[in-house]
Every structure is written in structure tokens, then in C-alpha cells.
PDB file of C-alpha atoms and ligand atoms in Angstrom:
ATOM      1  CA  UNK A 242     -48.184 103.416 200.675  1.00  0.00           C
ATOM      2  CA  UNK A 243     -50.151 101.269 203.020  1.00  0.00           C
ATOM      3  CA  UNK A 244     -50.323 102.134 206.745  1.00  0.00           C
ATOM      4  CA  UNK A 245     -49.415  99.742 209.509  1.00  0.00           C
ATOM      5  CA  UNK A 246     -53.097  99.284 210.044  1.00  0.00           C
ATOM      6  CA  UNK A 247     -53.745  98.364 206.377  1.00  0.00           C
ATOM      7  CA  UNK A 248     -51.020  95.766 206.630  1.00  0.00           C
ATOM      8  CA  UNK A 249     -52.314  94.387 209.885  1.00  0.00           C
ATOM      9  CA  UNK A 250     -55.707  93.872 208.355  1.00  0.00           C
ATOM     10  CA  UNK A 251     -54.302  91.831 205.492  1.00  0.00           C
ATOM     11  CA  UNK A 252     -52.126  89.576 207.607  1.00  0.00           C
ATOM     12  CA  UNK A 253     -54.110  89.181 210.791  1.00  0.00           C
ATOM     13  CA  UNK A 254     -56.258  86.341 209.394  1.00  0.00           C
ATOM     14  CA  UNK A 255     -53.012  84.366 208.733  1.00  0.00           C
ATOM     15  CA  UNK A 256     -51.688  84.467 212.267  1.00  0.00           C
ATOM     16  CA  UNK A 257     -53.203  81.066 213.065  1.00  0.00           C
ATOM     17  CA  UNK A 258     -51.254  79.309 210.297  1.00  0.00           C
ATOM     18  CA  UNK A 259     -48.254  77.210 211.142  1.00  0.00           C
ATOM     19  CA  UNK A 260     -45.222  79.137 209.841  1.00  0.00           C
ATOM     20  CA  UNK A 261     -47.281  82.285 209.028  1.00  0.00           C
ATOM     21  CA  UNK A 262     -44.402  84.587 207.972  1.00  0.00           C
ATOM     22  CA  UNK A 263     -44.088  83.482 204.305  1.00  0.00           C
ATOM     23  CA  UNK A 264     -47.862  83.420 203.716  1.00  0.00           C
ATOM     24  CA  UNK A 265     -48.091  86.906 205.246  1.00  0.00           C
ATOM     25  CA  UNK A 266     -45.292  88.196 203.031  1.00  0.00           C
ATOM     26  CA  UNK A 267     -46.989  86.709 199.951  1.00  0.00           C
ATOM     27  CA  UNK A 268     -50.276  88.281 200.966  1.00  0.00           C
ATOM     28  CA  UNK A 269     -48.686  91.692 201.363  1.00  0.00           C
ATOM     29  CA  UNK A 270     -46.886  91.484 198.058  1.00  0.00           C
ATOM     30  CA  UNK A 271     -50.051  90.283 196.333  1.00  0.00           C
ATOM     31  CA  UNK A 272     -51.867  93.277 197.713  1.00  0.00           C
ATOM     32  CA  UNK A 273     -49.302  96.033 197.116  1.00  0.00           C
ATOM     33  CA  UNK A 274     -46.828  94.526 194.600  1.00  0.00           C
ATOM     34  CA  UNK A 275     -44.001  94.717 197.048  1.00  0.00           C
ATOM     35  CA  UNK A 276     -43.324  94.415 200.742  1.00  0.00           C
ATOM     36  CA  UNK A 277     -43.183  97.923 202.057  1.00  0.00           C
ATOM     37  CA  UNK A 278     -40.857  98.919 204.936  1.00  0.00           C
ATOM     38  CA  UNK A 279     -43.888  99.525 207.089  1.00  0.00           C
ATOM     39  CA  UNK A 280     -44.639  95.820 207.034  1.00  0.00           C
ATOM     40  CA  UNK A 281     -41.506  94.881 208.938  1.00  0.00           C
ATOM     41  CA  UNK A 282     -42.399  96.183 212.385  1.00  0.00           C
ATOM     42  CA  UNK A 283     -45.958  94.917 211.984  1.00  0.00           C
ATOM     43  CA  UNK A 284     -44.805  91.403 211.256  1.00  0.00           C
ATOM     44  CA  UNK A 285     -42.164  91.401 213.912  1.00  0.00           C
ATOM     45  CA  UNK A 286     -44.749  92.511 216.394  1.00  0.00           C
ATOM     46  CA  UNK A 287     -47.427  90.022 215.406  1.00  0.00           C
ATOM     47  CA  UNK A 288     -45.062  87.082 215.240  1.00  0.00           C
ATOM     48  CA  UNK A 289     -42.792  88.005 218.084  1.00  0.00           C
ATOM     49  CA  UNK A 290     -39.735  88.158 215.921  1.00  0.00           C
ATOM     50  CA  UNK A 291     -36.880  90.629 215.701  1.00  0.00           C
ATOM     51  CA  UNK A 292     -37.081  93.128 212.830  1.00  0.00           C
ATOM     52  CA  UNK A 293     -33.723  91.783 211.621  1.00  0.00           C
ATOM     53  CA  UNK A 294     -35.217  88.289 211.351  1.00  0.00           C
ATOM     54  CA  UNK A 295     -38.117  89.564 209.263  1.00  0.00           C
ATOM     55  CA  UNK A 296     -35.779  91.543 207.037  1.00  0.00           C
ATOM     56  CA  UNK A 297     -33.567  88.457 206.688  1.00  0.00           C
ATOM     57  CA  UNK A 298     -36.420  86.396 205.387  1.00  0.00           C
ATOM     58  CA  UNK A 299     -37.551  89.120 202.957  1.00  0.00           C
ATOM     59  CA  UNK A 300     -34.024  89.393 201.482  1.00  0.00           C
ATOM     60  CA  UNK A 301     -33.469  85.608 201.445  1.00  0.00           C
ATOM     61  CA  UNK A 302     -36.407  84.945 199.199  1.00  0.00           C
ATOM     62  CA  UNK A 303     -35.856  86.812 195.991  1.00  0.00           C
ATOM     63  CA  UNK A 304     -39.509  86.662 195.153  1.00  0.00           C
ATOM     64  CA  UNK A 305     -40.120  89.452 197.587  1.00  0.00           C
ATOM     65  CA  UNK A 306     -39.270  92.984 196.533  1.00  0.00           C
ATOM     66  CA  UNK A 307     -38.898  95.829 198.905  1.00  0.00           C
ATOM     67  CA  UNK A 308     -39.648  98.475 196.252  1.00  0.00           C
ATOM     68  CA  UNK A 309     -42.473  98.594 193.742  1.00  0.00           C
ATOM     69  CA  UNK A 310     -41.467  96.958 190.500  1.00  0.00           C
ATOM     70  CA  UNK A 311     -41.035  98.901 187.280  1.00  0.00           C
ATOM     71  CA  UNK A 312     -43.921  99.097 184.793  1.00  0.00           C
ATOM     72  CA  UNK A 313     -42.539  95.974 183.115  1.00  0.00           C
ATOM     73  CA  UNK A 314     -40.810  93.000 184.639  1.00  0.00           C
ATOM     74  CA  UNK A 315     -38.196  91.257 182.499  1.00  0.00           C
ATOM     75  CA  UNK A 316     -37.063  87.851 183.773  1.00  0.00           C
ATOM     76  CA  UNK A 317     -33.922  86.421 182.198  1.00  0.00           C
ATOM     77  CA  UNK A 318     -33.290  82.731 182.584  1.00  0.00           C
ATOM     78  CA  UNK A 319     -30.044  81.879 184.440  1.00  0.00           C
ATOM     79  CA  UNK A 320     -30.424  78.118 184.536  1.00  0.00           C
ATOM     80  CA  UNK A 321     -27.954  75.755 182.918  1.00  0.00           C
ATOM     81  CA  UNK A 322     -29.391  75.132 179.505  1.00  0.00           C
ATOM     82  CA  UNK A 323     -29.754  78.829 178.801  1.00  0.00           C
ATOM     83  CA  UNK A 324     -26.348  79.568 180.160  1.00  0.00           C
ATOM     84  CA  UNK A 325     -24.932  77.005 177.707  1.00  0.00           C
ATOM     85  CA  UNK A 326     -26.662  78.922 174.888  1.00  0.00           C
ATOM     86  CA  UNK A 327     -24.995  82.177 175.799  1.00  0.00           C
ATOM     87  CA  UNK A 328     -27.520  83.384 178.366  1.00  0.00           C
ATOM     88  CA  UNK A 329     -24.887  84.720 180.739  1.00  0.00           C
ATOM     89  CA  UNK A 330     -23.569  87.144 178.149  1.00  0.00           C
ATOM     90  CA  UNK A 331     -27.030  88.174 177.098  1.00  0.00           C
ATOM     91  CA  UNK A 332     -27.967  88.890 180.656  1.00  0.00           C
ATOM     92  CA  UNK A 333     -24.773  90.809 181.412  1.00  0.00           C
ATOM     93  CA  UNK A 334     -25.143  92.968 178.289  1.00  0.00           C
ATOM     94  CA  UNK A 335     -28.838  93.626 178.917  1.00  0.00           C
ATOM     95  CA  UNK A 336     -28.202  94.634 182.553  1.00  0.00           C
ATOM     96  CA  UNK A 337     -25.313  96.858 181.491  1.00  0.00           C
ATOM     97  CA  UNK A 338     -27.297  98.565 178.759  1.00  0.00           C
ATOM     98  CA  UNK A 339     -30.259  99.143 181.080  1.00  0.00           C
ATOM     99  CA  UNK A 340     -27.841 100.310 183.742  1.00  0.00           C
ATOM    100  CA  UNK A 341     -29.257  98.056 186.476  1.00  0.00           C
ATOM    101  CA  UNK A 342     -28.229  95.029 188.447  1.00  0.00           C
ATOM    102  CA  UNK A 343     -30.396  91.959 189.087  1.00  0.00           C
ATOM    103  CA  UNK A 344     -33.572  92.979 190.824  1.00  0.00           C
ATOM    104  CA  UNK A 345     -32.926  96.569 189.833  1.00  0.00           C
ATOM    105  CA  UNK A 346     -35.302  98.987 188.173  1.00  0.00           C
ATOM    106  CA  UNK A 347     -34.337 101.516 185.584  1.00  0.00           C
ATOM    107  CA  UNK A 348     -34.380 105.079 186.907  1.00  0.00           C
ATOM    108  CA  UNK A 349     -37.436 105.981 184.756  1.00  0.00           C
ATOM    109  CA  UNK A 350     -39.326 103.095 186.375  1.00  0.00           C
ATOM    110  CA  UNK A 351     -39.819 101.337 183.013  1.00  0.00           C
ATOM    111  CA  UNK A 352     -38.264  97.959 183.608  1.00  0.00           C
ATOM    112  CA  UNK A 353     -37.286  95.696 186.541  1.00  0.00           C
ATOM    113  CA  UNK A 354     -34.941  92.891 185.665  1.00  0.00           C
ATOM    114  CA  UNK A 355     -35.040  89.653 187.619  1.00  0.00           C
ATOM    115  CA  UNK A 356     -33.335  86.308 187.300  1.00  0.00           C
ATOM    116  CA  UNK A 357     -35.395  83.180 186.817  1.00  0.00           C
ATOM    117  CA  UNK A 358     -34.298  79.572 186.893  1.00  0.00           C
ATOM    118  CA  UNK A 359     -35.761  77.775 183.905  1.00  0.00           C
ATOM    119  CA  UNK A 360     -38.808  78.925 182.068  1.00  0.00           C
ATOM    120  CA  UNK A 361     -39.397  75.522 180.442  1.00  0.00           C
ATOM    121  CA  UNK A 362     -38.136  76.956 177.190  1.00  0.00           C
ATOM    122  CA  UNK A 363     -34.687  75.327 177.300  1.00  0.00           C
ATOM    123  CA  UNK A 364     -34.835  74.197 173.653  1.00  0.00           C
ATOM    124  CA  UNK A 365     -35.096  77.809 172.592  1.00  0.00           C
ATOM    125  CA  UNK A 366     -32.498  79.341 174.912  1.00  0.00           C
ATOM    126  CA  UNK A 367     -31.501  81.886 175.930  1.00  0.00           C
ATOM    127  CA  UNK A 368     -34.976  82.397 177.205  1.00  0.00           C
ATOM    128  CA  UNK A 369     -36.638  85.327 178.900  1.00  0.00           C
ATOM    129  CA  UNK A 370     -40.072  86.459 179.934  1.00  0.00           C
ATOM    130  CA  UNK A 371     -41.507  89.969 179.707  1.00  0.00           C
ATOM    131  CA  UNK A 372     -44.591  90.549 181.738  1.00  0.00           C
ATOM    132  CA  UNK A 373     -45.515  86.890 181.563  1.00  0.00           C
ATOM    133  CA  UNK A 374     -44.807  86.606 177.825  1.00  0.00           C
ATOM    134  CA  UNK A 375     -42.186  83.988 176.911  1.00  0.00           C
ATOM    135  CA  UNK A 376     -39.341  85.029 174.619  1.00  0.00           C
ATOM    136  CA  UNK A 377     -36.947  82.495 173.057  1.00  0.00           C
ATOM    137  CA  UNK A 378     -33.516  82.765 171.449  1.00  0.00           C
ATOM    138  CA  UNK A 379     -33.141  86.245 172.811  1.00  0.00           C
ATOM    139  CA  UNK A 380     -30.177  88.576 172.612  1.00  0.00           C
ATOM    140  CA  UNK A 381     -29.736  91.932 174.298  1.00  0.00           C
ATOM    141  CA  UNK A 382     -30.884  93.877 171.258  1.00  0.00           C
ATOM    142  CA  UNK A 383     -34.164  91.992 171.164  1.00  0.00           C
ATOM    143  CA  UNK A 384     -34.719  92.317 174.907  1.00  0.00           C
ATOM    144  CA  UNK A 385     -34.094  96.050 174.818  1.00  0.00           C
ATOM    145  CA  UNK A 386     -36.397  96.408 171.824  1.00  0.00           C
ATOM    146  CA  UNK A 387     -39.153  94.408 173.501  1.00  0.00           C
ATOM    147  CA  UNK A 388     -38.985  96.579 176.625  1.00  0.00           C
ATOM    148  CA  UNK A 389     -38.888  99.751 174.533  1.00  0.00           C
ATOM    149  CA  UNK A 390     -35.792 100.795 176.434  1.00  0.00           C
TER     150      UNK A 390
HETATM  151 FE1  LIG B  53     -33.614  78.484 180.555  1.00  0.00          FE
HETATM  152 FE2  LIG B  53     -34.837  76.112 180.830  1.00  0.00          FE
HETATM  153  S1  LIG B  53     -32.794  76.612 181.262  1.00  0.00           S
HETATM  154  S2  LIG B  53     -35.593  77.927 180.017  1.00  0.00           S
END
């Protein structure tokens, strides 16, 4: 886990930007894979914001995670075309079988499941992406097999 000082070093060069909070959060996540708790007071301090404001922004943008992700990240498309192809059911079954909710990570740390809104694979829905690899016409069996869960 990074210290407050580590975090300060990463974000300090961004202070001069207009609207620096989002670039800072992206920089932190790029460095450590998530936005650790320790970042909240550092950012609040630097930007003269309340901690609640910083936390609000982190939770509003689902791209930011407050825990490290699992070893694999599975994104399941929740946009319209995939929903029309049964994506909602595939997602629900996959989440249930993995025992997680959206943005959740399996207890063994193997898989984090996240929603995504269109992967450009609408013709082959329901679509998903596992660690950057596109998967078309998926069902829950296939997704679980791909993740090895
Ligand atoms: Fe799912 Fe486009 S709607 S890939």
C-alpha cells in the first residue's frame, strides 16, 4: 500500500491543471491499480475539498475502484443490443454463480466483474471481455469456463 507521501508525489505535478481531481484519480489508479483509502485525505488536502466530496467523486465514476481488482477482470456488456440478446440473464447468472455483485471480486481474488456499456461487438451479443480479450455470444457456462472459476 502506498503512503500518503507516495501518493502526493504522483499527484503533485497535476495540481496546476484545471479540474485536477479526475486526472489525479486516474494517475493514482494507473500507478496502483486502485484508489487506496490513503489517497482521500491527500487529495482533499491538496485541492481544498472535503473528504466526502472526494469519496463522492470516486464512487460516482465506476472506473475507479477502491480495492485492488482480482487477478482477472471480466466485463460484461449491459448495453441495449446485448440486453436484447439475453445479456441480462447471462450477467445475472454469472454474478450469482461467482457469488459477487457488480464491481465485486470473488473471495479467492480470482475475478472481478464489472459492467461495460457496449464493446462494439453488438452483432455477436451477449458480449463480454476478459482481461482485454473480447468474447462474443457468451453464456454463463462459457464465462465461468474462461475465468477458470
Ligand atoms: Fe453489447 Fe454493443 S451492446 S457490445
